[in-house]
Amino acid sequence: MVMFAVLPAQAQTVLVIGDSLSAGYGLRQQEAWPVLLGERLKQSGYSHVVVNASTSGDTTANGLSRIDAALAANRPAVVILALGANDGLRGLSVKTLRDNLDAMVRKSQAAGARVLIAGMQLPPNYGPDYTQKFAATFNDVSKSTGSALLPFLLDGFATDPKSFQADGIHPVAAAQPR
């Protein structure tokens, strides 16, 4: 009698490259949304492994400077780019934001990964011209690169003060599953 072993599907990697919103600033590591995403994928029967390569304080320029190494080390099937908030909060150039996001998407695609861009929005005190151009950049890069778009990472709770830590910027643990 010949026995055949059924091997589990090879796990594919989902690589998250983000800032403090993805790194889980102010939270226990297991409370950050990328960890919860990995758990949800596993519970849903997917063999994907989520690698959180997010760093608090990162801008798109920081992400661009480290994406090659992250792609080589992890060989992801999917890359989630959740950067840009710090660019906006620092009032950095929207053109630079666009160029950096575009370059990260194209590098990820060249490495064989599908890309999801997690968009960001700014509070109105940055002025309507800047905030509109900033928010539109994520959609523009998504369209020009054929990548997927989550229009706003904090959608559904951005205006709820109870969903944020005392700094008013970083979501609490209870908001992470959203």
Backbone as ProteinMPNN parsed JSONL, in Angstrom:
{"seq_chain_A": "MVMFAVLPAQAQTVLVIGDSLSAGYGLRQQEAWPVLLGERLKQSGYSHVVVNASTSGDTTANGLSRIDAALAANRPAVVILALGANDGLRGLSVKTLRDNLDAMVRKSQAAGARVLIAGMQLPPNYGPDYTQKFAATFNDVSKSTGSALLPFLLDGFATDPKSFQADGIHPVAAAQPR", "coords_chain_A": {"N_chain_A": [[0.842, -1.172, 0.0], [0.615, 2.17, -0.896], [1.316, 5.215, 0.587], [0.314, 8.558, 0.572], [1.381, 11.697, 1.446], [-0.339, 14.573, 2.397], [0.59, 17.659, 1.787], [0.675, 20.855, 3.346], [-0.385, 23.875, 1.76], [2.111, 26.019, 0.474], [3.089, 28.677, 2.466], [2.313, 32.001, 1.718], [3.713, 35.252, 1.712], [2.582, 38.243, 3.17], [3.552, 41.424, 3.104], [3.835, 44.161, 5.153], [4.455, 47.482, 4.914], [4.832, 50.212, 6.673], [4.039, 53.019, 8.824], [3.92, 54.362, 12.171], [1.207, 53.888, 12.581], [0.781, 51.383, 11.606], [2.794, 49.972, 12.825], [1.961, 49.733, 15.372], [2.092, 51.632, 17.411], [2.249, 52.501, 20.814], [0.842, 50.3, 21.617], [0.485, 46.823, 22.643], [2.449, 44.478, 20.893], [0.97, 42.333, 19.733], [-1.491, 43.464, 19.388], [-1.585, 45.138, 17.217], [-2.823, 46.079, 13.958], [-1.676, 44.653, 11.681], [-0.856, 42.185, 12.823], [-3.31, 41.226, 13.706], [-4.538, 40.959, 11.224], [-3.043, 38.83, 10.158], [-3.859, 36.797, 11.905], [-6.586, 36.709, 11.3], [-6.532, 35.907, 8.615], [-5.427, 33.346, 8.914], [-7.456, 32.101, 10.468], [-9.417, 32.094, 8.585], [-8.621, 30.179, 6.875], [-6.511, 30.644, 5.145], [-3.107, 30.374, 4.084], [-1.332, 32.386, 4.383], [1.341, 34.407, 5.641], [1.837, 37.16, 7.666], [4.103, 39.743, 7.577], [5.257, 42.287, 9.458], [6.763, 45.064, 8.62], [6.887, 47.645, 9.54], [7.726, 50.948, 10.668], [7.775, 53.236, 13.235], [7.346, 56.696, 12.703], [8.221, 56.737, 10.091], [8.484, 58.064, 6.783], [7.414, 58.261, 3.335], [9.792, 58.419, 1.967], [11.589, 57.158, 3.717], [10.486, 54.585, 3.642], [10.89, 53.96, 0.942], [13.664, 53.853, 0.922], [14.186, 51.486, 2.227], [12.763, 49.447, 1.046], [13.77, 47.69, -0.945], [15.464, 45.88, 0.433], [13.607, 44.741, 2.177], [11.849, 43.485, 0.386], [13.595, 41.623, -0.802], [14.316, 40.071, 1.419], [11.895, 38.961, 2.24], [10.337, 38.105, 0.068], [7.583, 38.671, -0.859], [4.128, 37.856, -1.65], [2.155, 39.64, -1.578], [2.135, 43.116, -1.029], [1.504, 45.55, 1.328], [1.266, 48.879, 1.337], [1.447, 51.262, 3.645], [2.008, 54.02, 4.092], [2.734, 57.549, 4.338], [1.32, 59.215, 6.012], [3.051, 60.564, 7.799], [4.475, 62.098, 5.976], [2.49, 63.888, 5.181], [1.751, 65.091, 7.681], [4.063, 66.449, 8.184], [4.029, 68.271, 6.216], [5.25, 67.758, 3.775], [6.294, 67.667, 0.313], [3.765, 66.998, -2.054], [4.294, 65.997, -4.546], [6.683, 64.602, -4.111], [5.74, 62.667, -2.329], [4.012, 61.288, -4.077], [5.884, 60.397, -6.044], [7.564, 58.738, -4.469], [5.739, 56.784, -3.479], [4.901, 55.698, -5.917], [7.337, 54.619, -6.871], [7.831, 52.67, -4.888], [5.623, 50.97, -5.26], [6.095, 50.078, -7.893], [8.584, 48.782, -7.6], [7.81, 46.721, -5.9], [5.952, 45.37, -7.513], [7.67, 44.585, -9.579], [9.093, 42.713, -8.214], [7.326, 40.717, -8.163], [5.082, 40.904, -6.566], [1.694, 41.563, -5.605], [0.045, 44.662, -4.989], [-1.309, 46.622, -2.378], [-2.388, 49.771, -1.676], [-2.647, 51.7, 1.144], [-4.508, 54.348, 1.77], [-4.371, 57.746, 3.034], [-5.644, 60.495, 4.936], [-5.687, 63.974, 5.747], [-6.106, 66.257, 8.54], [-8.352, 69.104, 8.32], [-7.006, 71.495, 8.924], [-4.676, 71.765, 7.503], [-5.194, 73.037, 5.233], [-7.318, 73.42, 2.349], [-6.318, 73.054, -0.308], [-3.828, 71.634, -0.07], [-4.643, 69.362, 1.465], [-6.527, 68.147, -0.209], [-5.029, 67.555, -2.531], [-3.125, 65.896, -1.364], [-4.696, 63.685, -0.397], [-5.723, 62.774, -2.852], [-3.494, 61.762, -4.096], [-2.954, 59.073, -3.38], [-4.972, 57.62, -4.653], [-4.373, 58.364, -7.3], [-1.82, 57.187, -7.693], [-2.496, 54.531, -7.345], [-4.219, 54.103, -9.558], [-2.445, 54.667, -11.717], [-0.57, 52.659, -11.486], [-1.94, 50.331, -11.43], [-2.521, 49.117, -9.055], [-4.147, 47.917, -6.041], [-6.445, 49.738, -3.916], [-7.05, 50.944, -0.703], [-8.97, 53.373, 0.269], [-8.799, 54.985, 2.663], [-7.042, 54.449, 5.475], [-7.962, 54.742, 8.099], [-10.682, 54.715, 7.92], [-14.048, 54.933, 8.93], [-13.674, 55.293, 11.629], [-12.167, 57.536, 12.109], [-13.045, 60.01, 13.049], [-13.837, 59.579, 15.611], [-13.135, 60.234, 18.802], [-12.741, 58.406, 20.906], [-11.574, 56.268, 19.743], [-8.924, 56.686, 19.638], [-5.62, 57.049, 20.98], [-4.337, 59.065, 23.72], [-2.851, 60.972, 22.35], [-4.316, 61.598, 20.135], [-3.776, 60.728, 17.581], [-2.855, 58.091, 17.151], [-4.44, 55.002, 16.816], [-6.369, 53.197, 19.305], [-6.206, 49.934, 20.884], [-8.731, 48.711, 20.647], [-9.674, 49.748, 18.276], [-8.128, 48.634, 16.284], [-8.96, 46.179, 14.937], [-10.725, 47.216, 13.068]], "CA_chain_A": [[0.0, 0.0, 0.0], [1.384, 3.397, -1.004], [0.697, 6.324, 1.324], [0.674, 9.878, 0.079], [1.194, 12.757, 2.442], [-0.908, 15.816, 1.884], [1.374, 18.763, 2.336], [-0.05, 22.119, 3.341], [0.049, 24.835, 0.743], [3.222, 26.853, 0.929], [2.631, 29.971, 2.948], [2.739, 33.187, 0.999], [3.955, 36.359, 2.63], [2.0, 39.576, 3.025], [4.514, 42.348, 3.702], [3.273, 45.472, 5.48], [5.464, 48.53, 5.081], [4.065, 51.355, 7.134], [4.57, 53.89, 9.867], [3.462, 54.024, 13.516], [-0.171, 53.406, 12.536], [0.876, 49.945, 11.339], [3.748, 49.388, 13.768], [1.27, 49.524, 16.637], [2.593, 52.59, 18.398], [1.492, 52.597, 22.053], [0.088, 49.064, 21.83], [1.256, 45.582, 22.689], [2.683, 44.064, 19.51], [-0.091, 41.455, 19.247], [-2.715, 44.238, 19.19], [-1.478, 45.931, 15.984], [-3.683, 45.532, 12.906], [-1.065, 43.61, 10.842], [-0.907, 40.911, 13.54], [-4.709, 40.798, 13.652], [-4.776, 40.518, 9.853], [-2.47, 37.491, 10.055], [-4.741, 35.884, 12.627], [-7.838, 36.578, 10.545], [-6.24, 35.086, 7.436], [-5.261, 31.965, 9.378], [-8.772, 31.609, 10.863], [-10.221, 31.945, 7.368], [-8.082, 29.064, 6.105], [-5.417, 31.036, 4.258], [-1.794, 30.02, 4.617], [-0.469, 33.562, 4.314], [2.038, 34.889, 6.827], [1.966, 38.611, 7.597], [5.343, 40.284, 8.123], [5.08, 43.715, 9.698], [8.032, 45.788, 8.497], [6.541, 49.05, 9.757], [8.578, 51.662, 11.601], [7.204, 54.51, 13.684], [8.009, 57.902, 12.215], [8.638, 56.638, 8.691], [7.861, 58.754, 5.663], [7.558, 57.46, 2.121], [11.224, 58.378, 1.623], [12.167, 56.084, 4.535], [10.007, 53.324, 3.088], [11.575, 53.728, -0.322], [15.071, 53.514, 1.184], [14.336, 50.14, 2.777], [11.89, 48.456, 0.424], [14.525, 46.653, -1.669], [15.903, 44.871, 1.395], [12.414, 44.046, 2.685], [11.377, 42.602, -0.687], [14.553, 40.525, -0.958], [14.296, 39.223, 2.61], [10.592, 38.332, 2.489], [9.751, 37.594, -1.173], [6.137, 38.667, -0.62], [3.119, 37.732, -2.705], [1.367, 40.858, -1.444], [2.735, 44.201, -0.257], [0.588, 46.603, 1.746], [1.994, 50.123, 1.59], [0.658, 52.102, 4.541], [2.887, 55.154, 4.38], [2.301, 58.841, 3.821], [0.785, 60.064, 7.084], [4.102, 61.467, 8.298], [4.751, 63.07, 4.909], [1.457, 64.916, 5.275], [1.837, 65.823, 8.946], [5.24, 67.321, 8.101], [3.824, 69.206, 5.117], [6.2, 67.48, 2.7], [5.816, 67.82, -1.057], [2.857, 65.991, -2.58], [4.992, 65.368, -5.676], [7.615, 63.63, -3.542], [4.879, 61.59, -1.842], [3.588, 60.53, -5.261], [7.048, 59.728, -6.643], [8.019, 57.67, -3.581], [4.746, 55.708, -3.514], [4.978, 55.083, -7.236], [8.558, 53.815, -6.935], [7.659, 51.489, -4.027], [4.682, 50.068, -5.923], [6.745, 49.469, -9.056], [9.588, 47.834, -7.103], [7.069, 45.568, -5.378], [5.418, 44.643, -8.669], [8.8, 43.968, -10.279], [9.485, 41.557, -7.405], [6.274, 39.717, -8.299], [4.033, 41.074, -5.561], [0.525, 42.427, -5.811], [0.183, 45.772, -4.047], [-2.444, 47.366, -1.841], [-2.008, 51.063, -1.095], [-3.562, 52.164, 2.188], [-4.509, 55.799, 1.687], [-4.428, 58.539, 4.251], [-6.205, 61.833, 4.812], [-5.178, 64.91, 6.743], [-7.117, 67.15, 9.107], [-8.569, 70.286, 7.473], [-6.162, 72.645, 9.252], [-3.56, 71.836, 6.562], [-5.666, 73.809, 4.092], [-8.026, 72.589, 1.368], [-5.501, 72.711, -1.483], [-2.873, 70.585, 0.289], [-5.313, 68.145, 1.911], [-7.154, 67.499, -1.368], [-3.958, 66.986, -3.367], [-2.539, 64.803, -0.594], [-5.613, 62.535, -0.429], [-5.858, 62.302, -4.238], [-2.257, 61.108, -4.514], [-3.039, 57.623, -3.199], [-5.813, 57.154, -5.76], [-3.635, 58.578, -8.548], [-0.776, 56.165, -7.803], [-3.198, 53.262, -7.531], [-4.666, 54.02, -10.951], [-1.339, 54.664, -12.673], [0.224, 51.438, -11.345], [-2.817, 49.168, -11.446], [-2.536, 48.488, -7.734], [-5.398, 48.044, -5.284], [-6.472, 50.902, -3.035], [-7.916, 51.157, 0.44], [-8.9, 54.837, 0.209], [-8.428, 55.652, 3.909], [-6.722, 53.434, 6.472], [-8.723, 54.95, 9.329], [-12.086, 54.885, 7.555], [-15.048, 54.386, 9.825], [-13.469, 55.692, 13.029], [-11.226, 58.66, 12.166], [-13.597, 61.163, 13.771], [-14.269, 59.132, 16.932], [-12.022, 60.438, 19.732], [-12.554, 57.223, 21.755], [-10.81, 55.289, 18.978], [-7.533, 57.115, 19.58], [-4.864, 57.242, 22.211], [-4.362, 60.442, 24.216], [-2.229, 61.884, 21.388], [-5.283, 61.911, 19.084], [-3.24, 60.315, 16.28], [-2.667, 56.644, 17.054], [-5.619, 54.249, 17.255], [-6.304, 52.306, 20.462], [-6.295, 48.505, 20.549], [-10.099, 48.365, 20.247], [-9.911, 50.201, 16.895], [-7.25, 47.925, 15.358], [-9.652, 45.247, 14.017], [-11.471, 47.943, 12.049]], "C_chain_A": [[0.895, 1.245, 0.0], [0.626, 4.513, -0.297], [1.201, 7.64, 0.726], [0.403, 10.887, 1.183], [0.597, 13.967, 1.743], [-0.162, 16.948, 2.569], [0.554, 20.039, 2.313], [0.491, 23.03, 2.243], [1.17, 25.692, 1.316], [2.689, 28.23, 1.309], [3.178, 31.093, 2.069], [2.836, 34.33, 1.995], [3.199, 37.61, 2.196], [2.94, 40.496, 3.794], [3.851, 43.702, 3.913], [4.433, 46.429, 5.706], [4.701, 49.801, 5.428], [4.803, 52.163, 8.18], [4.0, 53.459, 11.217], [2.027, 53.503, 13.545], [-0.226, 51.906, 12.28], [1.821, 49.243, 12.304], [3.109, 49.111, 15.122], [1.78, 50.408, 17.756], [1.667, 52.644, 19.621], [0.685, 51.353, 22.399], [1.033, 47.907, 22.1], [1.336, 45.081, 21.249], [1.537, 43.237, 18.946], [-1.414, 42.187, 19.027], [-2.724, 45.026, 17.883], [-2.239, 45.26, 14.841], [-2.98, 44.515, 12.0], [-1.062, 42.227, 11.514], [-2.325, 40.352, 13.49], [-5.091, 40.316, 12.255], [-4.243, 39.098, 9.666], [-3.34, 36.453, 10.74], [-6.04, 35.645, 11.86], [-7.645, 35.721, 9.291], [-6.134, 33.61, 7.823], [-6.618, 31.358, 9.735], [-9.673, 31.365, 9.658], [-9.67, 30.862, 6.442], [-6.993, 29.419, 5.119], [-4.088, 30.685, 4.903], [-0.826, 31.203, 4.597], [0.132, 33.896, 5.684], [2.202, 36.396, 6.653], [3.252, 39.03, 8.305], [5.154, 41.79, 8.244], [6.438, 44.401, 9.72], [7.797, 47.283, 8.641], [7.431, 49.653, 10.828], [7.946, 52.997, 11.949], [8.042, 55.67, 13.163], [8.38, 57.882, 10.752], [7.797, 57.508, 7.764], [7.969, 57.828, 4.452], [9.023, 57.389, 1.68], [11.934, 57.294, 2.431], [11.759, 54.722, 3.987], [10.713, 52.972, 1.793], [13.018, 53.287, -0.088], [15.242, 52.088, 1.7], [13.5, 49.073, 2.084], [12.656, 47.358, -0.31], [14.946, 45.529, -0.73], [14.717, 44.073, 1.926], [11.851, 43.081, 1.644], [12.291, 41.392, -0.837], [14.474, 39.553, 0.216], [13.01, 38.414, 2.742], [9.929, 37.717, 1.266], [8.215, 37.527, -1.098], [5.298, 38.433, -1.875], [2.285, 39.003, -2.745], [2.157, 41.855, -0.607], [1.629, 45.202, 0.053], [1.448, 47.81, 2.093], [1.088, 51.047, 2.391], [1.531, 53.245, 5.037], [2.288, 56.434, 3.811], [1.796, 59.769, 4.907], [1.837, 61.052, 7.578], [4.541, 62.47, 7.243], [3.768, 64.24, 5.04], [1.559, 65.74, 6.536], [3.026, 66.776, 8.965], [5.134, 68.325, 6.965], [4.784, 69.002, 3.966], [5.519, 67.557, 1.34], [4.913, 66.662, -1.484], [3.498, 65.277, -3.767], [5.972, 64.304, -5.172], [6.852, 62.429, -2.995], [4.487, 60.68, -3.005], [4.744, 59.737, -5.86], [7.522, 58.553, -5.791], [7.041, 56.496, -3.575], [4.816, 54.952, -4.832], [6.192, 54.158, -7.334], [8.433, 52.552, -6.084], [6.703, 50.478, -4.65], [5.385, 49.348, -7.068], [7.837, 48.472, -8.646], [8.909, 46.563, -6.595], [6.52, 44.721, -6.516], [6.527, 43.94, -9.438], [9.304, 42.733, -9.532], [8.4, 40.475, -7.412], [5.137, 39.826, -7.315], [2.86, 41.896, -6.092], [0.557, 43.466, -4.703], [-1.174, 46.345, -3.671], [-1.894, 48.632, -1.223], [-3.077, 51.438, -0.084], [-3.469, 53.684, 2.231], [-4.655, 56.467, 3.041], [-5.066, 59.881, 3.923], [-5.659, 62.68, 5.944], [-6.31, 65.733, 7.333], [-7.207, 68.435, 8.284], [-7.651, 71.468, 7.77], [-4.906, 72.739, 8.385], [-3.948, 72.609, 5.299], [-6.268, 72.929, 3.024], [-7.178, 72.171, 0.172], [-4.576, 71.539, -1.167], [-3.592, 69.288, 0.65], [-5.968, 67.41, 0.745], [-6.108, 66.845, -2.261], [-3.319, 65.781, -2.673], [-3.418, 63.558, -0.697], [-5.724, 61.942, -1.827], [-4.633, 61.515, -4.7], [-2.348, 59.592, -4.429], [-3.864, 56.984, -4.318], [-5.072, 57.266, -7.09], [-2.565, 57.491, -8.749], [-1.412, 54.798, -8.02], [-3.618, 53.075, -8.983], [-3.498, 53.886, -11.918], [-0.515, 53.375, -12.615], [-0.631, 50.166, -11.403], [-2.843, 48.423, -10.121], [-3.872, 48.722, -7.05], [-5.286, 49.221, -4.319], [-7.484, 50.721, -1.925], [-7.89, 52.668, 0.613], [-8.429, 55.532, 1.487], [-8.257, 54.604, 4.998], [-7.605, 53.538, 7.715], [-10.22, 55.138, 9.073], [-13.012, 54.217, 8.567], [-14.853, 54.771, 11.282], [-12.577, 56.923, 13.187], [-11.737, 59.849, 12.971], [-14.091, 60.807, 15.173], [-13.11, 59.258, 17.922], [-11.734, 59.221, 20.616], [-11.715, 56.15, 21.054], [-9.312, 55.595, 18.957], [-6.917, 57.25, 20.961], [-4.895, 58.728, 22.57], [-3.751, 61.437, 23.235], [-3.17, 62.278, 20.253], [-4.864, 61.456, 17.692], [-3.247, 58.798, 16.111], [-3.879, 55.899, 17.605], [-5.342, 53.355, 18.47], [-6.455, 50.863, 19.99], [-7.694, 48.142, 20.047], [-10.406, 48.777, 18.813], [-9.129, 49.392, 15.866], [-7.982, 46.93, 14.448], [-10.397, 45.948, 12.881], [-10.581, 48.291, 10.887]], "O_chain_A": [[1.82, 1.352, 0.805], [-0.559, 4.729, -0.55], [2.384, 7.785, 0.42], [-0.677, 10.913, 1.772], [0.993, 14.325, 0.634], [-0.279, 17.154, 3.777], [-0.187, 20.282, 1.36], [1.658, 22.957, 1.86], [1.166, 26.039, 2.497], [1.936, 28.853, 0.561], [4.361, 31.115, 1.728], [2.123, 34.36, 2.998], [3.182, 37.977, 1.022], [3.099, 40.354, 5.007], [3.363, 44.317, 2.965], [5.278, 46.213, 6.575], [4.018, 50.386, 4.588], [6.007, 52.014, 8.39], [3.632, 52.295, 11.382], [1.668, 52.75, 14.45], [-1.173, 51.236, 12.692], [1.666, 48.051, 12.57], [3.646, 48.347, 15.925], [1.886, 49.981, 18.905], [0.455, 52.812, 19.483], [-0.073, 51.354, 23.369], [2.23, 47.991, 21.824], [0.391, 45.247, 20.478], [1.165, 43.42, 17.787], [-2.366, 41.588, 18.528], [-3.771, 45.533, 17.481], [-2.298, 44.034, 14.76], [-3.636, 43.567, 11.569], [-1.246, 41.213, 10.84], [-2.523, 39.158, 13.262], [-5.875, 39.377, 12.112], [-4.92, 38.255, 9.077], [-3.535, 35.356, 10.218], [-6.529, 34.518, 11.783], [-8.504, 34.906, 8.953], [-6.681, 32.739, 7.147], [-6.906, 30.224, 9.35], [-10.578, 30.533, 9.706], [-10.194, 30.653, 5.348], [-6.585, 28.57, 4.327], [-3.961, 30.699, 6.128], [0.378, 31.02, 4.777], [-0.49, 33.692, 6.727], [2.657, 36.854, 5.604], [3.464, 38.714, 9.476], [4.919, 42.479, 7.251], [7.168, 44.329, 10.708], [8.424, 48.09, 7.955], [7.841, 48.976, 11.771], [7.622, 53.793, 11.067], [9.272, 55.632, 13.18], [8.813, 58.901, 10.212], [6.588, 57.661, 7.935], [8.547, 56.744, 4.539], [9.441, 56.398, 1.081], [12.788, 56.586, 1.897], [12.584, 53.815, 3.881], [11.089, 51.82, 1.574], [13.535, 52.441, -0.818], [16.339, 51.536, 1.617], [13.523, 47.911, 2.492], [12.229, 46.203, -0.296], [14.799, 44.353, -1.064], [14.817, 42.859, 2.105], [11.423, 41.979, 1.987], [11.817, 40.265, -0.981], [14.557, 38.34, 0.023], [13.022, 37.311, 3.288], [9.037, 36.882, 1.414], [7.627, 36.457, -1.254], [5.699, 38.762, -2.991], [1.776, 39.397, -3.794], [2.771, 41.492, 0.396], [0.91, 45.647, -0.842], [2.255, 47.768, 3.021], [0.088, 51.55, 1.88], [1.757, 53.41, 6.236], [1.443, 56.397, 2.917], [1.837, 60.988, 4.744], [1.55, 62.235, 7.756], [4.94, 63.583, 7.583], [4.155, 65.408, 5.014], [1.464, 66.966, 6.48], [3.01, 67.786, 9.669], [6.036, 69.139, 6.764], [5.108, 69.951, 3.251], [4.292, 67.515, 1.251], [5.256, 65.495, -1.297], [3.27, 64.084, -3.972], [6.069, 63.224, -5.755], [7.279, 61.289, -3.183], [4.615, 59.459, -2.923], [4.606, 58.548, -6.148], [7.846, 57.491, -6.324], [7.459, 55.341, -3.656], [4.793, 53.722, -4.858], [6.079, 53.036, -7.828], [8.873, 51.48, -6.5], [6.937, 49.272, -4.58], [5.274, 48.128, -7.191], [7.992, 47.43, -9.283], [9.391, 45.457, -6.84], [6.614, 43.494, -6.485], [6.34, 42.815, -9.901], [9.869, 41.821, -10.134], [8.536, 39.446, -6.75], [4.303, 38.924, -7.235], [3.026, 42.797, -6.914], [1.037, 43.192, -3.603], [-2.056, 46.528, -4.51], [-1.031, 48.578, -0.347], [-4.263, 51.488, -0.408], [-2.465, 54.239, 2.677], [-5.011, 55.843, 4.04], [-5.031, 60.34, 2.781], [-5.222, 62.161, 6.971], [-7.357, 65.894, 6.705], [-6.241, 68.813, 7.621], [-7.53, 72.366, 6.936], [-4.144, 73.697, 8.517], [-3.124, 72.807, 4.406], [-5.797, 71.814, 2.801], [-7.308, 71.046, -0.312], [-4.542, 70.559, -1.911], [-3.194, 68.219, 0.189], [-5.965, 66.179, 0.713], [-6.285, 65.708, -2.698], [-3.012, 64.776, -3.313], [-2.927, 62.486, -1.05], [-5.812, 60.723, -1.97], [-4.736, 60.687, -5.605], [-1.866, 58.896, -5.323], [-3.496, 55.941, -4.858], [-5.14, 56.355, -7.915], [-2.426, 56.945, -9.844], [-0.905, 53.996, -8.805], [-3.398, 52.015, -9.568], [-3.553, 53.076, -12.843], [0.164, 53.031, -13.583], [-0.098, 49.057, -11.421], [-3.153, 47.233, -10.077], [-4.632, 49.612, -7.432], [-4.19, 49.645, -3.954], [-8.641, 50.383, -2.177], [-6.88, 53.206, 1.065], [-7.739, 56.549, 1.419], [-9.221, 53.948, 5.393], [-7.955, 52.521, 8.314], [-10.936, 55.665, 9.925], [-12.78, 53.087, 8.996], [-15.764, 54.598, 12.093], [-12.267, 57.307, 14.315], [-10.942, 60.614, 13.517], [-14.697, 61.64, 15.848], [-12.184, 58.448, 17.875], [-10.592, 59.026, 21.033], [-11.208, 55.233, 21.7], [-8.528, 54.87, 18.345], [-7.592, 57.524, 21.953], [-5.417, 59.547, 21.812], [-4.087, 62.621, 23.272], [-2.864, 63.193, 19.487], [-5.542, 61.774, 16.715], [-3.605, 58.287, 15.05], [-4.296, 56.141, 18.737], [-4.241, 52.83, 18.639], [-6.793, 50.61, 18.834], [-7.826, 47.347, 19.116], [-11.308, 48.214, 18.193], [-9.441, 49.46, 14.677], [-7.643, 46.847, 13.268], [-10.668, 45.338, 11.847], [-11.036, 48.909, 9.924]]}, "name": "protein", "num_of_chains": 1, "seq": "MVMFAVLPAQAQTVLVIGDSLSAGYGLRQQEAWPVLLGERLKQSGYSHVVVNASTSGDTTANGLSRIDAALAANRPAVVILALGANDGLRGLSVKTLRDNLDAMVRKSQAAGARVLIAGMQLPPNYGPDYTQKFAATFNDVSKSTGSALLPFLLDGFATDPKSFQADGIHPVAAAQPR"}
